[in-house]
Short mmCIF file of C-alpha atoms (C1' of nucleotides) in Angstrom, two decimals:
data_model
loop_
_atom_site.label_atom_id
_atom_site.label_comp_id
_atom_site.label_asym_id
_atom_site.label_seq_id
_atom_site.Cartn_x
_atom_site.Cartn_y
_atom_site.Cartn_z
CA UNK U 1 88.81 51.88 109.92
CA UNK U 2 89.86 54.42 112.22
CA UNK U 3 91.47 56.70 109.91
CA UNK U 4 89.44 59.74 110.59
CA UNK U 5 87.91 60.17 113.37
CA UNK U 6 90.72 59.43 115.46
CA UNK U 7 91.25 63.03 116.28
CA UNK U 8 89.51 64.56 119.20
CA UNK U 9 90.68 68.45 119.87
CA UNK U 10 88.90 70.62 122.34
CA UNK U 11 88.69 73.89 120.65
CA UNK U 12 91.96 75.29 122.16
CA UNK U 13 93.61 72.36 120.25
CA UNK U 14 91.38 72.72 116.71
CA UNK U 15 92.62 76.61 116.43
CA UNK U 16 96.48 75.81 117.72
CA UNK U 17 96.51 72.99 115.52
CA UNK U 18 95.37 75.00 112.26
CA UNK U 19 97.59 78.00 113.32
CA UNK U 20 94.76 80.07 114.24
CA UNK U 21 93.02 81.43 117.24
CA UNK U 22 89.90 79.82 118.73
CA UNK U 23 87.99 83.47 118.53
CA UNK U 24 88.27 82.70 114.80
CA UNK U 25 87.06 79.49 115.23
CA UNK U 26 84.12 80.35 117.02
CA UNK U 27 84.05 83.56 114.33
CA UNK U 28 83.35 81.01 111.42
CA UNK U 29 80.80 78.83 113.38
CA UNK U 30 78.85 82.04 113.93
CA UNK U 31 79.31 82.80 110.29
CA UNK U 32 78.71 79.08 109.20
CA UNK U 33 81.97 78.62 107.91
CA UNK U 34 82.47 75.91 110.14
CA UNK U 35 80.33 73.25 111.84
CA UNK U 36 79.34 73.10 115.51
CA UNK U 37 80.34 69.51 116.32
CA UNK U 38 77.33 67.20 117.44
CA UNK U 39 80.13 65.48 119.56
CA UNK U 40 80.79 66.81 122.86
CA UNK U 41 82.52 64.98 125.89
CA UNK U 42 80.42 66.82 129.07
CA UNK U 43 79.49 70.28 127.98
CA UNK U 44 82.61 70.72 125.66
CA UNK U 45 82.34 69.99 122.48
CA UNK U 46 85.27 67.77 120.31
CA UNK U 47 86.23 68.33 117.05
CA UNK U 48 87.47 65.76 114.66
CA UNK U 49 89.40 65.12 111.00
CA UNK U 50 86.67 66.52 109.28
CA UNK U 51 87.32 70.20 111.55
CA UNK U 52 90.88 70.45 110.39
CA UNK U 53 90.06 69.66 106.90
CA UNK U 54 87.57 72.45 106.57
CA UNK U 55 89.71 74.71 108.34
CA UNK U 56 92.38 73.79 105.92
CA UNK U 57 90.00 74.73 103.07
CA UNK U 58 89.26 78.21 104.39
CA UNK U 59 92.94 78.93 105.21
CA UNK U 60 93.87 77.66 101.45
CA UNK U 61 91.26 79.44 99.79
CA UNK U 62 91.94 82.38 101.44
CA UNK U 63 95.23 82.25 100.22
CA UNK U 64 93.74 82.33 96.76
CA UNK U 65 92.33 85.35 97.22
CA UNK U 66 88.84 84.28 97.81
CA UNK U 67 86.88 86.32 100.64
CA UNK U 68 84.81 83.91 103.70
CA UNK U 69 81.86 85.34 101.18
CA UNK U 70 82.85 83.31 98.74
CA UNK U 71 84.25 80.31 100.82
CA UNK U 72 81.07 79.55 102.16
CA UNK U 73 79.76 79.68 98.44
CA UNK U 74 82.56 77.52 96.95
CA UNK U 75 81.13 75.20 100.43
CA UNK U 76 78.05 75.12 99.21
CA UNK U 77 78.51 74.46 95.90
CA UNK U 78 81.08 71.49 96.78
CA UNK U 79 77.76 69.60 98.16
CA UNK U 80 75.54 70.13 95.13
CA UNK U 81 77.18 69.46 91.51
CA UNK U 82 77.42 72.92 90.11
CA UNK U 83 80.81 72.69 89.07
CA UNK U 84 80.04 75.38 86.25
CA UNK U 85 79.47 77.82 89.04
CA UNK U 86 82.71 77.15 90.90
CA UNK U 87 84.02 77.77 87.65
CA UNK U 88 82.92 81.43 87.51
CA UNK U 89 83.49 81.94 90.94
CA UNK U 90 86.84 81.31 90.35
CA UNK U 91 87.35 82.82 87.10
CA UNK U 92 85.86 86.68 88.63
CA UNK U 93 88.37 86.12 91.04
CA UNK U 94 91.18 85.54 88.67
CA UNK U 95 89.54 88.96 87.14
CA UNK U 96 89.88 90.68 90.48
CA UNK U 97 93.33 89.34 90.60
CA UNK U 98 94.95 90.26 87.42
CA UNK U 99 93.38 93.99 87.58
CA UNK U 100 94.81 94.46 91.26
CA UNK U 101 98.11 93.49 89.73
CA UNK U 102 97.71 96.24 87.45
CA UNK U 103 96.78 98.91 89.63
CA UNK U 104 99.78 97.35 91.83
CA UNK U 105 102.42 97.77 89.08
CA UNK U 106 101.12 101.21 87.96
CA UNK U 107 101.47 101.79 91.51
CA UNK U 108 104.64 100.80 92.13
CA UNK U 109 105.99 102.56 89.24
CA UNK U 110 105.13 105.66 90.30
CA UNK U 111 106.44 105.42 93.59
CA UNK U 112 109.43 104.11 92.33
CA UNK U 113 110.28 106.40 90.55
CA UNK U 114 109.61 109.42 93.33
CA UNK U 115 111.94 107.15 95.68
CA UNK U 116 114.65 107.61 92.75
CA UNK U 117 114.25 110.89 92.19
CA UNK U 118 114.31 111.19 95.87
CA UNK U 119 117.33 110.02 96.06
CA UNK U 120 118.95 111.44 93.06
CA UNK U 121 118.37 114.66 93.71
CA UNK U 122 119.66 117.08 96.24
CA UNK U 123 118.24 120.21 96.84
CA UNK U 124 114.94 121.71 96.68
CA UNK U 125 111.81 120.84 97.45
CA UNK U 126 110.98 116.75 98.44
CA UNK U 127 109.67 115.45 94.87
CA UNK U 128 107.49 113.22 96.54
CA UNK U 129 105.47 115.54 98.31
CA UNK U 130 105.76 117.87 95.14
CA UNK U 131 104.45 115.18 93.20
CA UNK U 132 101.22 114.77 94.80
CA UNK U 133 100.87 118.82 94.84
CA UNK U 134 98.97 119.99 92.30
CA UNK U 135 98.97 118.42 88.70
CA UNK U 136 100.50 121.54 86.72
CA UNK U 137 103.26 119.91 85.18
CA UNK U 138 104.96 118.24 87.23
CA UNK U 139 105.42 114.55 87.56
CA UNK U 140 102.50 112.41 87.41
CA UNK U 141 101.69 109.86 90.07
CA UNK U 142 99.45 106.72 88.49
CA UNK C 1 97.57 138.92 93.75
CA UNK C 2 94.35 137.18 93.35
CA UNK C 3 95.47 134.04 92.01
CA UNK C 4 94.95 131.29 94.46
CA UNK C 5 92.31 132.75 96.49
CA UNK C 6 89.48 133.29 93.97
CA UNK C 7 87.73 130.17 94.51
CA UNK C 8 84.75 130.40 96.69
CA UNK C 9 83.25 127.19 97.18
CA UNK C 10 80.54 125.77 99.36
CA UNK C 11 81.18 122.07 100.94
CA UNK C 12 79.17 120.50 98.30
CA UNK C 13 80.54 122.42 95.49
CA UNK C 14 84.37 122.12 96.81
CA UNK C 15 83.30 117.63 97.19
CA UNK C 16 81.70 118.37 93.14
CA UNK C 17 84.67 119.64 91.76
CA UNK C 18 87.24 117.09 93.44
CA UNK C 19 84.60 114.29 92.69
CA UNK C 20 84.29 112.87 95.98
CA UNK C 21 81.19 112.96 98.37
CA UNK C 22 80.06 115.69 101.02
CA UNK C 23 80.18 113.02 103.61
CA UNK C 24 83.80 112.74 102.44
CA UNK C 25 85.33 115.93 103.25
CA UNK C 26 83.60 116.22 106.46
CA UNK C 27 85.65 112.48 107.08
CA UNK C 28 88.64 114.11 105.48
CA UNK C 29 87.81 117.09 107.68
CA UNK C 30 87.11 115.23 111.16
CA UNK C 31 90.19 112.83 110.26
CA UNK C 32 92.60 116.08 110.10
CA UNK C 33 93.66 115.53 106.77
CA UNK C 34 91.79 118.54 105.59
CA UNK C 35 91.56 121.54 107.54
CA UNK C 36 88.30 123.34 108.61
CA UNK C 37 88.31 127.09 106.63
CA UNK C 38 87.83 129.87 108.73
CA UNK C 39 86.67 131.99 106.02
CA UNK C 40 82.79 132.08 106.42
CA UNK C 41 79.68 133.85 104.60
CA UNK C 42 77.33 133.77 107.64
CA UNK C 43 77.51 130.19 108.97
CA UNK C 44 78.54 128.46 105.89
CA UNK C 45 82.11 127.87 105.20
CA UNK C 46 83.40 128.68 102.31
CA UNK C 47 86.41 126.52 100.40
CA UNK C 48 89.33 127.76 98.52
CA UNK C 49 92.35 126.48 96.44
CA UNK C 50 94.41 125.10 98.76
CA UNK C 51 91.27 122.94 99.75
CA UNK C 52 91.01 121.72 96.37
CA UNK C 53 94.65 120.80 95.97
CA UNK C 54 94.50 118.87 99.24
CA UNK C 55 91.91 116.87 98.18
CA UNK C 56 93.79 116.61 94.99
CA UNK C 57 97.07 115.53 97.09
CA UNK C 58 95.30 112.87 99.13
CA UNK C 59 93.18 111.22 96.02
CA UNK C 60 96.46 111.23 94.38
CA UNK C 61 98.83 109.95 96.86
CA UNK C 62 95.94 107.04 97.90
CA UNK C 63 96.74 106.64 94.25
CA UNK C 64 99.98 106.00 94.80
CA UNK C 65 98.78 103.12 97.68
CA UNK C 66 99.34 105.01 100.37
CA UNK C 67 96.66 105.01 103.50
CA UNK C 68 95.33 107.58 104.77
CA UNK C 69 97.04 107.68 108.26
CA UNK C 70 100.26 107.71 105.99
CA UNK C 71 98.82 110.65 104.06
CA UNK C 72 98.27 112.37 107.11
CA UNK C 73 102.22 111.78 107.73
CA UNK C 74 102.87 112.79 104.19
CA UNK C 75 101.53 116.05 104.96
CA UNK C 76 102.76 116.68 108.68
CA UNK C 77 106.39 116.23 106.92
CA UNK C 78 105.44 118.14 104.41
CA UNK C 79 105.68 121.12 106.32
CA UNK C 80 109.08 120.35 107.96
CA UNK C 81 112.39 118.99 106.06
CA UNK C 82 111.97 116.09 106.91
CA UNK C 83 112.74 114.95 103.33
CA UNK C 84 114.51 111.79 104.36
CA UNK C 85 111.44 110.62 106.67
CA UNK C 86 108.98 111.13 103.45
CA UNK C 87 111.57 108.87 101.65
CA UNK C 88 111.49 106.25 104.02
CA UNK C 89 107.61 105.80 104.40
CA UNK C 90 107.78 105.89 100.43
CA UNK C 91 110.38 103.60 100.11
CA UNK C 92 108.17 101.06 102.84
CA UNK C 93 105.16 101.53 100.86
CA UNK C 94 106.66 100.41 97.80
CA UNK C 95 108.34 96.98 99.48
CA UNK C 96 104.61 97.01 100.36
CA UNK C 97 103.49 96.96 97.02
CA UNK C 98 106.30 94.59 95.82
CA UNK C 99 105.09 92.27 98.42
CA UNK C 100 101.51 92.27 97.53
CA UNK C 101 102.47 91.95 93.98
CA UNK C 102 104.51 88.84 94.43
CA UNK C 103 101.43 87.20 96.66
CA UNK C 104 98.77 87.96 93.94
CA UNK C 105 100.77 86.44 90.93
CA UNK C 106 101.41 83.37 93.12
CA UNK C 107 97.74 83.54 93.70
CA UNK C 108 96.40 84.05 90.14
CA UNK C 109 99.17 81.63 88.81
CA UNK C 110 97.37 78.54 91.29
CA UNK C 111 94.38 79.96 90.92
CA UNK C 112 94.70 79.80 86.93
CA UNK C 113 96.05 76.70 86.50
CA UNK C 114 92.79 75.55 88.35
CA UNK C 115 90.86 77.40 86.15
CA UNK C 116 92.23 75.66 82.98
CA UNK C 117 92.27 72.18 84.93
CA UNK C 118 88.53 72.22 85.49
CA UNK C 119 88.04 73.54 81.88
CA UNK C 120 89.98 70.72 80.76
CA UNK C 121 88.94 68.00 82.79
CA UNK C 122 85.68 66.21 81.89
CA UNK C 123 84.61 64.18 84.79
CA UNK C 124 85.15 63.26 88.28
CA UNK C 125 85.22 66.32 91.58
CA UNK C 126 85.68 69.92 90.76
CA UNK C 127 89.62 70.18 90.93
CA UNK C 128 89.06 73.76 91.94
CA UNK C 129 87.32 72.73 95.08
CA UNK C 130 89.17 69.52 95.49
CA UNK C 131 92.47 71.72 95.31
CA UNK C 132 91.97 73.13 98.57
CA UNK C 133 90.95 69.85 100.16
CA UNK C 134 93.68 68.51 102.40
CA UNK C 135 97.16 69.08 100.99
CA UNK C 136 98.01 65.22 100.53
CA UNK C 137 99.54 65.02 97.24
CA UNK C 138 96.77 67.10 95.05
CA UNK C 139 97.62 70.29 93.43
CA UNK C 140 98.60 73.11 95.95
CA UNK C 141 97.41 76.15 96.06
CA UNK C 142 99.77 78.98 97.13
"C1'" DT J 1 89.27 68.88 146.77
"C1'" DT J 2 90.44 72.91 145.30
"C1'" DA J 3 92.37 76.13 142.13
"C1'" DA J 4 93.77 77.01 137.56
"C1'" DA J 5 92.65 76.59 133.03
"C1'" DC J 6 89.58 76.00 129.70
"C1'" DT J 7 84.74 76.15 127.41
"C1'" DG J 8 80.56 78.24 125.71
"C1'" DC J 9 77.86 82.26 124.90
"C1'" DG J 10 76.81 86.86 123.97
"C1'" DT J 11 78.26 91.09 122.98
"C1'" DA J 12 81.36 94.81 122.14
"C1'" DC J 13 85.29 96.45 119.95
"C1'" DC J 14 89.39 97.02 116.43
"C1'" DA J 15 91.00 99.23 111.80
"C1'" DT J 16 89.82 101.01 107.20
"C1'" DG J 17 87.41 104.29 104.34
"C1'" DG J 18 83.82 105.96 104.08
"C1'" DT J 19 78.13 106.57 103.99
"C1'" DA J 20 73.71 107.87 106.10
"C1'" DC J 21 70.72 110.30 108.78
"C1'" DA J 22 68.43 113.24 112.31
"C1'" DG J 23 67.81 117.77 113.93
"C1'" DA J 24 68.55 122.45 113.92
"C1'" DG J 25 69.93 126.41 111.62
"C1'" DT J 26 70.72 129.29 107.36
"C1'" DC J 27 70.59 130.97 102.69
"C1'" DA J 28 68.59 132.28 98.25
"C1'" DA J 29 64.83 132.68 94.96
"C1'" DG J 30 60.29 133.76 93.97
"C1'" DC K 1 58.04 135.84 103.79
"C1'" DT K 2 57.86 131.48 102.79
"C1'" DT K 3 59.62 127.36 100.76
"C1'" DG K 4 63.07 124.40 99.41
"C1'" DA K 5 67.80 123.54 99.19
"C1'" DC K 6 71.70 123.60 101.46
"C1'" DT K 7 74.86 123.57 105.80
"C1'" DC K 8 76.59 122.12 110.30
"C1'" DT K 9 77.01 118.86 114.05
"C1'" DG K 10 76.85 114.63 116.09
"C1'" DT K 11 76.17 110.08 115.93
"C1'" DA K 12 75.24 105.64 113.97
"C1'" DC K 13 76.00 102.40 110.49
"C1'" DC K 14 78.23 99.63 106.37
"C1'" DA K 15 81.60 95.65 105.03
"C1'" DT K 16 85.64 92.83 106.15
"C1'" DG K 17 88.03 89.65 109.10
"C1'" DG K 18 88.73 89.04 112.97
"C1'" DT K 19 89.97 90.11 118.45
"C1'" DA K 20 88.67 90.87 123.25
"C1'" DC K 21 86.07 90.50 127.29
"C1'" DG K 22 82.85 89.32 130.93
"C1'" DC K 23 80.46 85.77 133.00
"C1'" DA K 24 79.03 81.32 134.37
"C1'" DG K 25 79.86 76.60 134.13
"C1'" DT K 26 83.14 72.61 133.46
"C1'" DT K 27 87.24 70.02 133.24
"C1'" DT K 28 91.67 68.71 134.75
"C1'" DA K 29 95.90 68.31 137.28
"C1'" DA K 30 98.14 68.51 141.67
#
DNA sequence: TTAAACTGCGTACCATGGTACAGAGTCAAG
DNA sequence: CTTGACTCTGTACCATGGTACGCAGTTTAA
């Protein structure tokens, strides 16, 4: 029955063994990301299975895009039943997603082409530069 | 010969016209990307074309993705030749881009496919939330 | 046992791109 | 000439996601 409590990491060993710092540890407890552990050995505390797990959850959803903001939410929720609210949650940040990958591509077509032309041509003025100068008629950026 | 220097703007009317805030142009200004006029009606400045087509540049070339430290680079090589120098931070700002792009399709593609699974699914844990619960065998994200 | 290393706590600071506001001076219209 | 709107300057503050530091107390290894 020891299956998940068996760890017992001082803070040092929480953060190195989650690949982060222990200022970010302590920088979730303060913004209740993360649990203070009731168990301490002495005056320092010892952080167990459950520790890693959330850290894992913050460093996952993160990846997905979602801000600590809306960690903590998708935390809370997890403990009540509103599974329709997760749902949104999730869904606005699919929104958020697909229109930064639009401004991204417009971006990034733009640019590209300046780096072409860059390249391309030889003389005169840098067409980069030009093409942020003002919007006569010249080429367009985004 | 008057062509470029027949605008006469006050701050507020110069941040107006390029629709961004007072409080913006003195950042612009205190950040050196825009330069203080010296032409003055009493104590009030007074702002001409070439203010309006920087504030033109640097809305365009942020844009473009650029930051403004990098705009500020932009326009220091702007006034040397050192063409090859703008290429290169343009060229790094669009591997930038490409980089970002590729994270937030991985992103929205997990985050998605989550989406549909709890719209799907009828019963048991949210699989959005349960998703970023410890990577044993469950569906990854990212 | 003693020194190094770590812990906990509080607070300040970092970059980024602004926004807000106080206080003093100035400008323009009535 | 007064009133209200605007300007200038400096400084503080906002969100975001941490990072750093000082200090006192504790733990640990030699």
């Amino acid at each position: 029955m020891v299956q998940s409590q068996d760890l017992n990491f001082t803070i040092s060993k929480l953060a190195a063994h989650c690949g982060v710092g222990v200022e970010t540890v302590r920088f979730y407890q303060r913004n209740e990301l993360l649990e203070i552990p009731q168990a301490q050995q002495g005056a320092t505390r010892r952080y167990g299975q459950a520790h890693v797990e959330r850290l894992q959850f913050i460093k996952k959803a993160q990846l997905a895009g979602f801000t600590l903001r809306e960690i903590k939410q998708l935390i809370a929720l997890d403990s009540t039943e509103e599974r329709s609210q997760v749902l949104a949650l999730a869904q606005e940040r699919l929104q958020d997603i697909e229109r930064k990958i639009i401004d991204l591509h417009d971006a990034r077509d733009a640019l590209s082409q300046l780096v072409n032309a860059c390249q391309t041509g030889h003389a005169g003025p840098c067409p980069i530069i030009e093409s942020f100068e003002t919007s006569s008629s010249k080429n367009k950026v985004v």
